[in-house]
Short mmCIF file of C-alpha atoms and ligand atoms in Angstrom, two decimals:
data_model
loop_
_atom_site.label_atom_id
_atom_site.label_comp_id
_atom_site.label_asym_id
_atom_site.label_seq_id
_atom_site.Cartn_x
_atom_site.Cartn_y
_atom_site.Cartn_z
CA MET T 1 -15.65 -19.71 -18.81
CA ARG T 2 -16.65 -16.21 -19.26
CA THR T 3 -17.61 -13.23 -17.54
CA GLN T 4 -18.47 -9.31 -17.78
CA VAL T 5 -14.29 -8.34 -16.16
CA GLY T 6 -11.35 -11.10 -15.36
CA ILE T 7 -9.40 -10.13 -13.03
CA VAL T 8 -5.79 -11.25 -12.08
CA GLY T 9 -5.02 -11.06 -8.77
CA ALA T 10 -6.24 -11.42 -5.47
CA GLY T 11 -4.61 -8.45 -3.50
CA PRO T 12 -6.82 -5.50 -2.15
CA ALA T 13 -6.97 -4.01 -5.57
CA GLY T 14 -8.56 -7.33 -7.21
CA LEU T 15 -10.87 -8.36 -4.75
CA LEU T 16 -11.90 -5.16 -4.00
CA LEU T 17 -12.88 -5.05 -7.38
CA SER T 18 -15.41 -7.78 -7.48
CA HIS T 19 -17.02 -7.28 -4.95
CA LEU T 20 -17.63 -3.34 -5.91
CA LEU T 21 -18.82 -4.35 -8.89
CA HIS T 22 -20.51 -7.48 -7.65
CA LEU T 23 -22.64 -4.59 -6.31
CA GLU T 24 -23.43 -3.11 -9.77
CA GLY T 25 -24.95 -6.11 -10.64
CA ILE T 26 -21.39 -7.02 -12.42
CA ASP T 27 -19.71 -10.03 -12.99
CA SER T 28 -16.09 -11.27 -12.12
CA VAL T 29 -14.13 -13.93 -12.15
CA VAL T 30 -10.41 -13.51 -10.12
CA LEU T 31 -7.26 -15.60 -10.96
CA GLU T 32 -4.73 -16.03 -8.07
CA LEU T 33 -1.76 -17.11 -8.73
CA ARG T 34 -1.16 -17.99 -4.86
CA SER T 35 -3.14 -20.34 -1.74
CA ARG T 36 -5.60 -18.37 0.32
CA ASP T 37 -3.73 -19.71 3.15
CA HIS T 38 -1.06 -17.35 1.38
CA VAL T 39 -2.58 -14.14 0.51
CA GLU T 40 -4.32 -14.44 4.14
CA GLN T 41 -1.69 -14.46 5.62
CA ARG T 42 1.45 -11.73 3.95
CA VAL T 43 2.06 -9.14 6.61
CA ARG T 44 2.12 -5.96 4.74
CA ALA T 45 0.32 -2.80 5.03
CA GLY T 46 -1.56 -0.95 8.08
CA VAL T 47 -3.03 2.44 7.90
CA LEU T 48 -6.41 2.82 6.50
CA GLU T 49 -6.38 5.95 5.26
CA GLN T 50 -10.04 7.52 6.74
CA GLY T 51 -11.76 7.25 2.63
CA THR T 52 -10.83 3.45 2.66
CA VAL T 53 -12.46 3.07 5.81
CA GLU T 54 -15.90 4.82 4.76
CA LEU T 55 -15.00 2.13 1.56
CA LEU T 56 -15.12 -0.06 2.79
CA GLU T 57 -18.00 0.08 5.20
CA THR T 58 -20.17 1.86 2.80
CA ALA T 59 -18.61 -1.11 0.31
CA GLY T 60 -20.69 -3.80 3.29
CA VAL T 61 -17.06 -4.82 5.02
CA ALA T 62 -16.37 -2.65 7.33
CA GLY T 63 -17.76 -4.94 10.63
CA ARG T 64 -14.23 -6.51 11.54
CA LEU T 65 -12.62 -3.41 11.04
CA ARG T 66 -14.69 -1.11 12.71
CA ARG T 67 -14.27 -3.20 15.50
CA GLU T 68 -10.90 -4.57 15.44
CA GLY T 69 -8.88 -1.58 14.22
CA MET T 70 -7.67 1.34 15.82
CA VAL T 71 -8.32 4.67 15.33
CA HIS T 72 -5.56 6.61 15.50
CA HIS T 73 -6.19 10.71 15.78
CA GLY T 74 -1.53 11.45 15.10
CA ILE T 75 1.42 10.47 15.01
CA GLU T 76 4.29 11.07 16.67
CA LEU T 77 8.25 12.27 14.72
CA ARG T 78 11.05 11.62 17.51
CA PHE T 79 14.32 13.84 16.60
CA GLY T 80 17.40 14.42 18.29
CA GLY T 81 15.46 12.45 21.93
CA ARG T 82 12.41 14.11 21.47
CA ARG T 83 8.89 13.47 20.64
CA HIS T 84 6.95 15.86 17.88
CA ARG T 85 3.12 14.71 17.71
CA VAL T 86 1.19 15.87 14.36
CA PRO T 87 -2.30 16.33 15.84
CA LEU T 88 -3.67 15.07 12.64
CA THR T 89 -7.46 15.06 13.75
CA ASP T 90 -7.15 18.03 15.17
CA LEU T 91 -5.95 20.10 11.65
CA THR T 92 -7.90 18.15 9.51
CA GLY T 93 -10.92 16.30 10.80
CA ARG T 94 -9.73 13.43 9.61
CA SER T 95 -8.50 11.00 11.23
CA ILE T 96 -6.74 7.21 10.16
CA THR T 97 -7.01 3.25 10.58
CA ILE T 98 -4.28 0.39 11.69
CA TYR T 99 -5.68 -2.81 10.71
CA GLY T 100 -3.40 -5.84 8.51
CA GLN T 101 -3.73 -5.35 5.33
CA GLN T 102 -3.80 -9.24 5.37
CA GLU T 103 -7.01 -8.52 7.44
CA VAL T 104 -8.68 -6.73 4.49
CA VAL T 105 -7.71 -9.83 2.16
CA LYS T 106 -9.51 -11.24 4.63
CA ASP T 107 -13.09 -10.11 5.25
CA LEU T 108 -12.89 -9.20 1.19
CA VAL T 109 -12.23 -13.74 0.24
CA ARG T 110 -14.29 -13.68 2.89
CA ALA T 111 -17.34 -11.05 1.56
CA ARG T 112 -16.62 -12.62 -1.83
CA LEU T 113 -17.11 -16.46 -1.36
CA GLU T 114 -20.38 -15.73 0.02
CA ALA T 115 -22.06 -13.82 -2.08
CA GLY T 116 -21.88 -16.54 -5.08
CA GLY T 117 -17.99 -15.17 -6.02
CA ARG T 118 -14.94 -16.81 -8.04
CA VAL T 119 -11.70 -16.89 -6.90
CA LEU T 120 -9.56 -18.91 -8.25
CA PHE T 121 -6.48 -19.56 -6.25
CA GLU T 122 -3.05 -21.52 -7.66
CA VAL T 123 -3.75 -20.53 -10.53
CA ASP T 124 -0.55 -20.41 -13.36
CA GLY T 125 0.67 -19.56 -16.15
CA VAL T 126 -1.69 -16.49 -16.58
CA ARG T 127 -0.99 -14.05 -20.05
CA LEU T 128 -3.35 -12.10 -20.81
CA GLN T 129 -5.07 -12.15 -24.97
CA GLY T 130 -6.28 -9.75 -27.13
CA VAL T 131 -6.68 -6.72 -24.93
CA ASP T 132 -6.63 -4.49 -28.06
CA THR T 133 -9.68 -6.24 -29.25
CA ASP T 134 -12.48 -5.89 -27.52
CA ARG T 135 -12.94 -10.34 -27.03
CA PRO T 136 -10.16 -9.98 -24.16
CA ALA T 137 -8.85 -13.13 -22.40
CA ILE T 138 -6.69 -14.80 -20.34
CA ARG T 139 -5.23 -18.61 -20.45
CA PHE T 140 -4.08 -19.97 -17.27
CA ARG T 141 -3.44 -23.11 -16.19
CA ALA T 142 -5.70 -24.62 -12.84
CA GLY T 143 -5.88 -27.85 -11.57
CA GLY T 144 -4.11 -29.08 -14.30
CA GLN T 145 -5.34 -27.64 -16.94
CA ASP T 146 -5.61 -24.94 -19.85
CA GLN T 147 -8.44 -22.35 -18.46
CA GLU T 148 -9.83 -20.23 -20.69
CA LEU T 149 -11.67 -16.69 -19.16
CA HIS T 150 -13.20 -14.68 -21.95
CA CYS T 151 -14.34 -11.51 -20.73
CA ASP T 152 -15.70 -7.77 -22.16
CA VAL T 153 -12.98 -6.27 -19.73
CA VAL T 154 -9.34 -6.87 -18.29
CA ALA T 155 -8.21 -5.51 -14.39
CA GLY T 156 -3.99 -6.06 -13.88
CA CYS T 157 -4.55 -6.16 -9.75
CA ASP T 158 -1.35 -8.79 -9.15
CA GLY T 159 0.85 -6.03 -7.93
CA PHE T 160 3.91 -5.03 -8.71
CA HIS T 161 6.06 -8.81 -9.67
CA GLY T 162 2.24 -9.53 -11.43
CA VAL T 163 1.91 -10.26 -15.47
CA CYS T 164 -0.36 -8.15 -17.20
CA ARG T 165 1.83 -4.77 -17.83
CA ASP T 166 3.78 -6.59 -20.37
CA ALA T 167 1.13 -6.73 -22.48
CA VAL T 168 0.96 -3.24 -22.62
CA PRO T 169 3.97 -3.29 -25.84
CA GLU T 170 6.68 -1.26 -24.74
CA ALA T 171 5.79 1.53 -27.46
CA ALA T 172 2.83 2.15 -25.58
CA ARG T 173 3.71 2.97 -22.18
CA ARG T 174 6.23 5.44 -20.27
CA VAL T 175 7.60 4.60 -17.64
CA PHE T 176 8.78 7.21 -14.65
CA GLU T 177 11.07 4.80 -11.61
CA ARG T 178 13.76 5.53 -8.78
CA ALA T 179 15.94 3.80 -6.94
CA TYR T 180 16.75 3.97 -3.00
CA PRO T 181 20.40 3.65 -1.83
CA PHE T 182 17.90 1.48 1.36
CA ALA T 183 15.42 -0.36 2.28
CA TRP T 184 12.97 -1.79 5.36
CA LEU T 185 13.64 -4.36 7.35
CA GLY T 186 9.72 -4.84 9.12
CA VAL T 187 9.06 -7.10 12.30
CA LEU T 188 6.36 -7.68 13.49
CA ALA T 189 6.45 -8.62 17.05
CA ALA T 190 4.68 -10.29 19.53
CA VAL T 191 4.49 -8.16 22.25
CA ALA T 192 2.12 -4.54 23.04
CA PRO T 193 2.88 -1.74 21.84
CA SER T 194 5.26 0.73 24.14
CA SER T 195 3.35 4.29 22.31
CA GLU T 196 -0.39 4.39 21.91
CA GLU T 197 0.43 6.39 18.18
CA ILE T 198 2.76 5.49 15.79
CA VAL T 199 5.59 7.05 15.73
CA TYR T 200 8.12 7.79 12.56
CA ALA T 201 11.83 8.40 14.05
CA ALA T 202 15.42 9.79 12.45
CA SER T 203 18.09 8.38 13.92
CA GLU T 204 21.57 9.28 12.90
CA HIS T 205 21.38 5.47 13.07
CA GLY T 206 19.01 6.08 10.14
CA PHE T 207 15.02 5.63 10.33
CA ALA T 208 12.90 3.60 12.24
CA LEU T 209 9.47 2.52 12.14
CA HIS T 210 7.27 2.07 15.48
CA SER T 211 3.45 0.52 14.71
CA MET T 212 1.40 -1.55 16.13
CA ARG T 213 -0.93 -4.39 14.53
CA SER T 214 -3.10 -4.70 16.82
CA PRO T 215 -2.73 -4.13 21.06
CA THR T 216 -0.94 -7.14 22.18
CA LEU T 217 1.00 -7.05 17.79
CA THR T 218 3.39 -4.56 18.10
CA ARG T 219 4.79 -3.69 14.14
CA LEU T 220 8.62 -2.21 13.80
CA TYR T 221 10.71 -1.01 10.31
CA LEU T 222 14.73 -0.21 9.84
CA GLN T 223 16.41 1.40 7.85
CA VAL T 224 19.31 -0.49 6.03
CA ASP T 225 21.24 -0.80 3.47
CA PRO T 226 18.70 -2.22 -0.27
CA ASP T 227 20.79 -5.79 -0.51
CA GLU T 228 21.02 -6.65 3.63
CA PRO T 229 20.21 -10.74 3.60
CA VAL T 230 17.50 -10.23 6.50
CA GLU T 231 19.82 -13.33 7.80
CA ALA T 232 22.20 -10.24 8.61
CA TRP T 233 19.46 -9.46 11.32
CA PRO T 234 19.15 -11.84 14.45
CA ASP T 235 17.01 -11.28 16.79
CA GLY T 236 19.90 -8.76 19.03
CA ARG T 237 20.39 -6.82 16.65
CA ILE T 238 17.02 -5.63 15.39
CA TRP T 239 16.33 -5.12 19.04
CA GLU T 240 19.87 -3.38 20.14
CA GLU T 241 19.19 -1.22 16.59
CA LEU T 242 15.50 -0.52 17.43
CA GLN T 243 15.89 0.99 20.55
CA ALA T 244 19.28 3.16 19.57
CA ARG T 245 17.22 4.60 16.78
CA LEU T 246 13.92 5.33 18.30
CA ALA T 247 15.41 6.59 21.92
CA THR T 248 14.09 9.84 23.32
CA ASP T 249 15.64 11.95 26.26
CA ASP T 250 12.48 11.90 28.41
CA GLY T 251 12.78 7.77 30.21
CA TRP T 252 10.57 6.57 27.04
CA THR T 253 10.93 3.01 26.91
CA LEU T 254 10.74 0.05 24.29
CA ASP T 255 9.23 -2.98 25.83
CA GLU T 256 11.04 -6.70 23.15
CA GLY T 257 9.35 -9.20 22.64
CA PRO T 258 9.76 -12.63 20.23
CA ILE T 259 9.88 -11.61 16.51
CA LEU T 260 7.12 -13.62 14.46
CA ASP T 261 7.91 -12.24 11.33
CA LYS T 262 10.69 -10.82 10.02
CA GLY T 263 11.59 -9.64 5.52
CA VAL T 264 13.39 -7.18 3.60
CA THR T 265 11.99 -5.65 1.18
CA GLY T 266 13.13 -2.82 -1.13
CA MET T 267 11.90 0.30 -1.85
CA ARG T 268 11.19 2.12 -4.89
CA SER T 269 9.04 4.27 -6.93
CA PHE T 270 7.10 3.44 -10.06
CA VAL T 271 4.76 4.62 -11.95
CA VAL T 272 3.21 3.46 -15.97
CA GLU T 273 1.92 5.89 -17.38
CA PRO T 274 -1.55 5.28 -19.08
CA MET T 275 -2.41 2.86 -17.01
CA ARG T 276 -4.68 1.61 -19.23
CA PHE T 277 -4.24 -0.33 -22.81
CA GLY T 278 -7.36 -0.71 -25.19
CA ARG T 279 -9.78 -3.56 -22.94
CA LEU T 280 -7.12 -3.76 -19.86
CA PHE T 281 -7.09 -1.61 -17.26
CA LEU T 282 -3.73 -1.81 -14.38
CA ALA T 283 -4.75 -0.87 -10.78
CA GLY T 284 -2.40 -0.92 -7.52
CA ASP T 285 0.99 -1.53 -6.92
CA ALA T 286 0.64 -4.03 -10.76
CA ALA T 287 0.74 -0.17 -11.85
CA HIS T 288 2.55 2.15 -9.14
CA ILE T 289 4.86 1.45 -6.12
CA VAL T 290 5.40 4.98 -3.57
CA PRO T 291 8.31 3.71 -0.96
CA PRO T 292 5.94 2.48 1.65
CA THR T 293 7.25 5.98 4.52
CA GLY T 294 4.07 7.96 3.52
CA ALA T 295 1.23 4.88 4.06
CA LYS T 296 0.08 5.40 0.79
CA GLY T 297 -0.13 1.95 -0.89
CA MET T 298 -2.57 -0.15 -0.29
CA ASN T 299 -4.84 3.29 0.11
CA LEU T 300 -3.96 4.33 -3.79
CA ALA T 301 -5.05 0.31 -4.96
CA VAL T 302 -8.60 0.80 -3.71
CA ALA T 303 -8.46 4.38 -4.76
CA ASP T 304 -8.00 2.53 -8.33
CA VAL T 305 -10.83 0.09 -8.30
CA HIS T 306 -13.52 2.41 -6.62
CA VAL T 307 -13.33 4.66 -9.49
CA LEU T 308 -12.70 1.67 -11.50
CA ALA T 309 -16.18 0.38 -10.23
CA GLN T 310 -17.75 3.27 -10.73
CA ALA T 311 -16.46 3.44 -14.60
CA LEU T 312 -17.68 -0.08 -15.46
CA ALA T 313 -20.52 0.35 -13.69
CA ALA T 314 -21.69 3.65 -15.96
CA TRP T 315 -20.11 1.78 -18.87
CA TYR T 316 -22.64 -0.95 -18.62
CA ARG T 317 -25.67 0.32 -17.93
CA THR T 318 -25.87 3.10 -19.90
CA GLY T 319 -22.66 2.05 -22.29
CA ALA T 320 -21.37 5.81 -21.65
CA GLY T 321 -17.76 5.35 -21.83
CA ASP T 322 -16.09 8.51 -20.82
CA LEU T 323 -15.70 7.51 -17.37
CA LEU T 324 -12.86 4.71 -18.97
CA GLU T 325 -11.51 7.13 -20.31
CA SER T 326 -10.70 9.44 -18.37
CA TRP T 327 -9.65 7.24 -15.28
CA SER T 328 -6.77 6.87 -15.92
CA ALA T 329 -5.57 10.80 -15.57
CA THR T 330 -7.88 10.26 -12.92
CA CYS T 331 -6.09 6.89 -10.59
CA LEU T 332 -2.27 9.43 -11.56
CA ARG T 333 -3.98 12.78 -10.37
CA ARG T 334 -3.22 11.21 -7.12
CA VAL T 335 -0.98 8.56 -7.50
CA TRP T 336 1.40 11.47 -8.49
CA ARG T 337 1.05 13.49 -5.50
CA ALA T 338 1.16 10.37 -3.68
CA GLN T 339 4.28 9.81 -5.38
CA ASP T 340 5.25 12.91 -3.58
CA PHE T 341 4.71 12.86 -0.31
CA SER T 342 6.53 9.51 -0.29
CA THR T 343 9.64 10.89 -1.55
CA TRP T 344 9.31 13.91 0.78
CA MET T 345 8.26 12.33 3.70
CA THR T 346 10.85 9.54 3.00
CA GLY T 347 13.67 12.24 2.02
CA LEU T 348 12.81 13.28 6.27
CA LEU T 349 13.18 10.47 7.45
CA HIS T 350 16.10 9.09 6.07
CA ARG T 351 19.44 9.25 5.86
CA SER T 352 21.14 8.67 2.13
CA PRO T 353 24.74 7.48 2.05
CA ASP T 354 25.16 10.52 -0.28
CA ASP T 355 24.32 12.45 2.97
CA ASP T 356 26.20 15.98 3.40
CA PRO T 357 26.47 16.96 6.01
CA PHE T 358 24.77 20.45 4.63
CA GLN T 359 22.15 17.62 2.96
CA LEU T 360 21.54 16.58 6.83
CA ARG T 361 21.54 20.59 8.41
CA LEU T 362 18.48 20.40 5.90
CA GLN T 363 17.45 17.90 6.99
CA ARG T 364 17.59 18.42 10.46
CA ALA T 365 15.90 22.29 9.56
CA ARG T 366 12.20 19.92 8.45
CA LEU T 367 12.00 18.64 10.77
CA GLU T 368 12.62 21.91 12.98
CA TYR T 369 10.05 23.38 11.04
CA LEU T 370 6.31 21.03 11.41
CA ALA T 371 7.46 20.41 15.35
CA ARG T 372 7.41 24.42 15.55
CA SER T 373 4.83 25.56 12.44
CA GLU T 374 1.34 24.38 12.44
CA ALA T 375 1.11 24.93 9.12
CA ALA T 376 3.50 22.71 7.77
CA ALA T 377 1.87 19.94 9.84
CA ARG T 378 -1.41 20.91 8.59
CA SER T 379 0.54 20.16 5.41
CA LEU T 380 2.08 17.25 6.81
CA ALA T 381 -1.67 15.91 7.82
CA GLU T 382 -4.00 16.45 4.89
CA ASN T 383 -1.52 14.22 3.02
CA TYR T 384 -1.04 11.65 5.89
CA VAL T 385 -4.59 11.12 6.00
CA GLY T 386 -5.56 11.33 2.66
CA LEU T 387 -6.87 14.43 0.53
CA GLN T 388 -10.04 14.36 -0.20
CA GLN T 389 -10.34 15.94 -3.68
CA VAL T 390 -7.28 15.57 -5.68
C1 LIG E 1 6.90 -4.43 3.25
C2 LIG E 1 5.82 -3.42 3.30
C3 LIG E 1 4.83 -2.14 3.83
C4 LIG E 1 3.99 -1.51 3.57
N1 LIG E 1 3.56 -0.88 4.74
C5 LIG E 1 2.45 0.11 3.53
C6 LIG E 1 1.58 0.96 5.11
O1 LIG E 1 2.19 1.21 5.58
N2 LIG E 1 0.35 1.32 4.21
C7 LIG E 1 0.80 1.24 2.67
O2 LIG E 1 -0.89 1.38 2.49
N3 LIG E 1 0.97 0.02 1.48
C8 LIG E 1 1.93 0.05 1.86
N4 LIG E 1 2.82 -0.91 1.69
C9 LIG E 1 2.17 -1.13 0.40
C10 LIG E 1 0.93 -2.43 0.56
O3 LIG E 1 1.45 -2.89 0.49
C11 LIG E 1 0.23 -2.46 -1.96
O4 LIG E 1 0.20 -1.58 -2.14
C12 LIG E 1 -0.93 -3.11 -1.64
O5 LIG E 1 -0.59 -4.84 -1.52
C13 LIG E 1 -1.19 -3.19 -3.42
O6 LIG E 1 -2.78 -3.73 -3.93
P1 LIG E 1 -2.32 -4.69 -4.56
O7 LIG E 1 -3.53 -5.32 -4.83
O8 LIG E 1 -2.12 -3.52 -5.68
O9 LIG E 1 -0.72 -5.88 -4.91
P2 LIG E 1 -1.06 -6.95 -3.98
O10 LIG E 1 -1.50 -7.17 -2.31
O11 LIG E 1 1.12 -7.09 -3.85
O12 LIG E 1 -1.71 -8.38 -4.80
C14 LIG E 1 -1.35 -8.72 -6.59
C15 LIG E 1 -2.30 -10.08 -6.18
O13 LIG E 1 -1.77 -10.14 -7.15
C16 LIG E 1 -0.73 -11.85 -6.96
N5 LIG E 1 -0.29 -12.44 -8.40
C17 LIG E 1 0.96 -11.38 -8.78
N6 LIG E 1 0.77 -12.70 -9.80
C18 LIG E 1 1.07 -13.53 -10.54
C19 LIG E 1 -0.20 -13.70 -11.17
N7 LIG E 1 0.88 -13.96 -12.93
N8 LIG E 1 -1.09 -14.85 -12.36
C20 LIG E 1 -2.12 -14.03 -10.72
N9 LIG E 1 -1.25 -13.50 -9.62
C21 LIG E 1 -0.79 -12.71 -9.60
C22 LIG E 1 -0.04 -11.55 -5.84
O14 LIG E 1 -0.48 -13.14 -5.80
C23 LIG E 1 -0.67 -11.11 -4.71
O15 LIG E 1 -2.09 -12.00 -4.25
C24 LIG E 1 3.36 -1.76 2.14
C25 LIG E 1 4.24 -2.68 1.79
C26 LIG E 1 4.62 -3.85 1.73
C27 LIG E 1 5.42 -4.42 0.80
#
């Protein structure tokens, strides 16, 4: 097989890149380990920055997002039994949209297939060859047969556990990493959201997040121990802990309902530099992971492939490689801004086992400052809705 851009991974990064390239008249093939059903059902992120929504709109894949997405103009910080709204739109002129990542993936898969795009699901044994030459290839197995895809460029969009990053020799990459002494237990519940906006709660029992996916689906998270098995969290214990962590002094109530999905996700920060090696470009979670507290992961993946599609379009059109040369550095500026914000939000809201009473007083002072100071709240809001220029 032959294509211009070989893409590994049909997550938001790989699918959107394939679609953006198609709009530029560039051919691509997407190779995905899992089934179509699996990638379309995987419950993950749900907060889209305004810039992400605008890009999907310009790319012609935001019809359902506009109809079903929930536009939010603020978020709530909750601590000490009190609620404090951060009015995102008043402070920045911008908003966020709640729309499940699996819905973005569904819309992109449909758009690719309707346009005759090649997305191969359930391929395994992906191996990259010759990425340091101008004739890279991807070997894989599909339908029980060994295959080879020849391309000009490879986009490694295969997430944190993918194989593309390993094609970069260790001497040619530098890794920056941080582990956190907690994980998130994520729950999808069949119950109407109890709050109109996302609630971030810092409590003495640890962090909790109340979010939503639709008028009838609530998404909730609890900070838990990093090695906690999901079996340790029967539904009754989850609701009890959520009730305790989200409780307020003003009579607010959390409605409970059947839990449809639950899973524990470890938390880490990770960046590989540079994001390019020869003809291999690592985009999205394949190149960087942020703790989910700042809701940045999917938005960063989208930003990476937006810049990459523009750079590849310029290269194919004129032969000029300067945008490809600067691609990694351009993306890393945004990645590190998001790392800083996500780490800061995580420290603001979570309890660490080694937090001493002094640290807890500092945390409370920061939360009080955000609740009282417009300048502090504006900084949070500007980062949360997504910086336009980084
Ligand atoms: C519980 C949870 C909550 C999150 N919440 C948020 C949030 O609120 N906001 C936000 O912005 N982000 C959030 N994120 C992060 C977000 O989901 C990721 O950043 C996003 O999925 C990155 O997209 P991606 O396309 O780079 O990678 P992925 O979505 O991981 O896609 C990679 C694809 O590659 C495939 N693949 C892997 N290995 C191979 C292989 N060897 N061969 C072929 N294909 C392969 C995978 O099956 C997958 O389909 C959250 C993540 C989790 C886990």
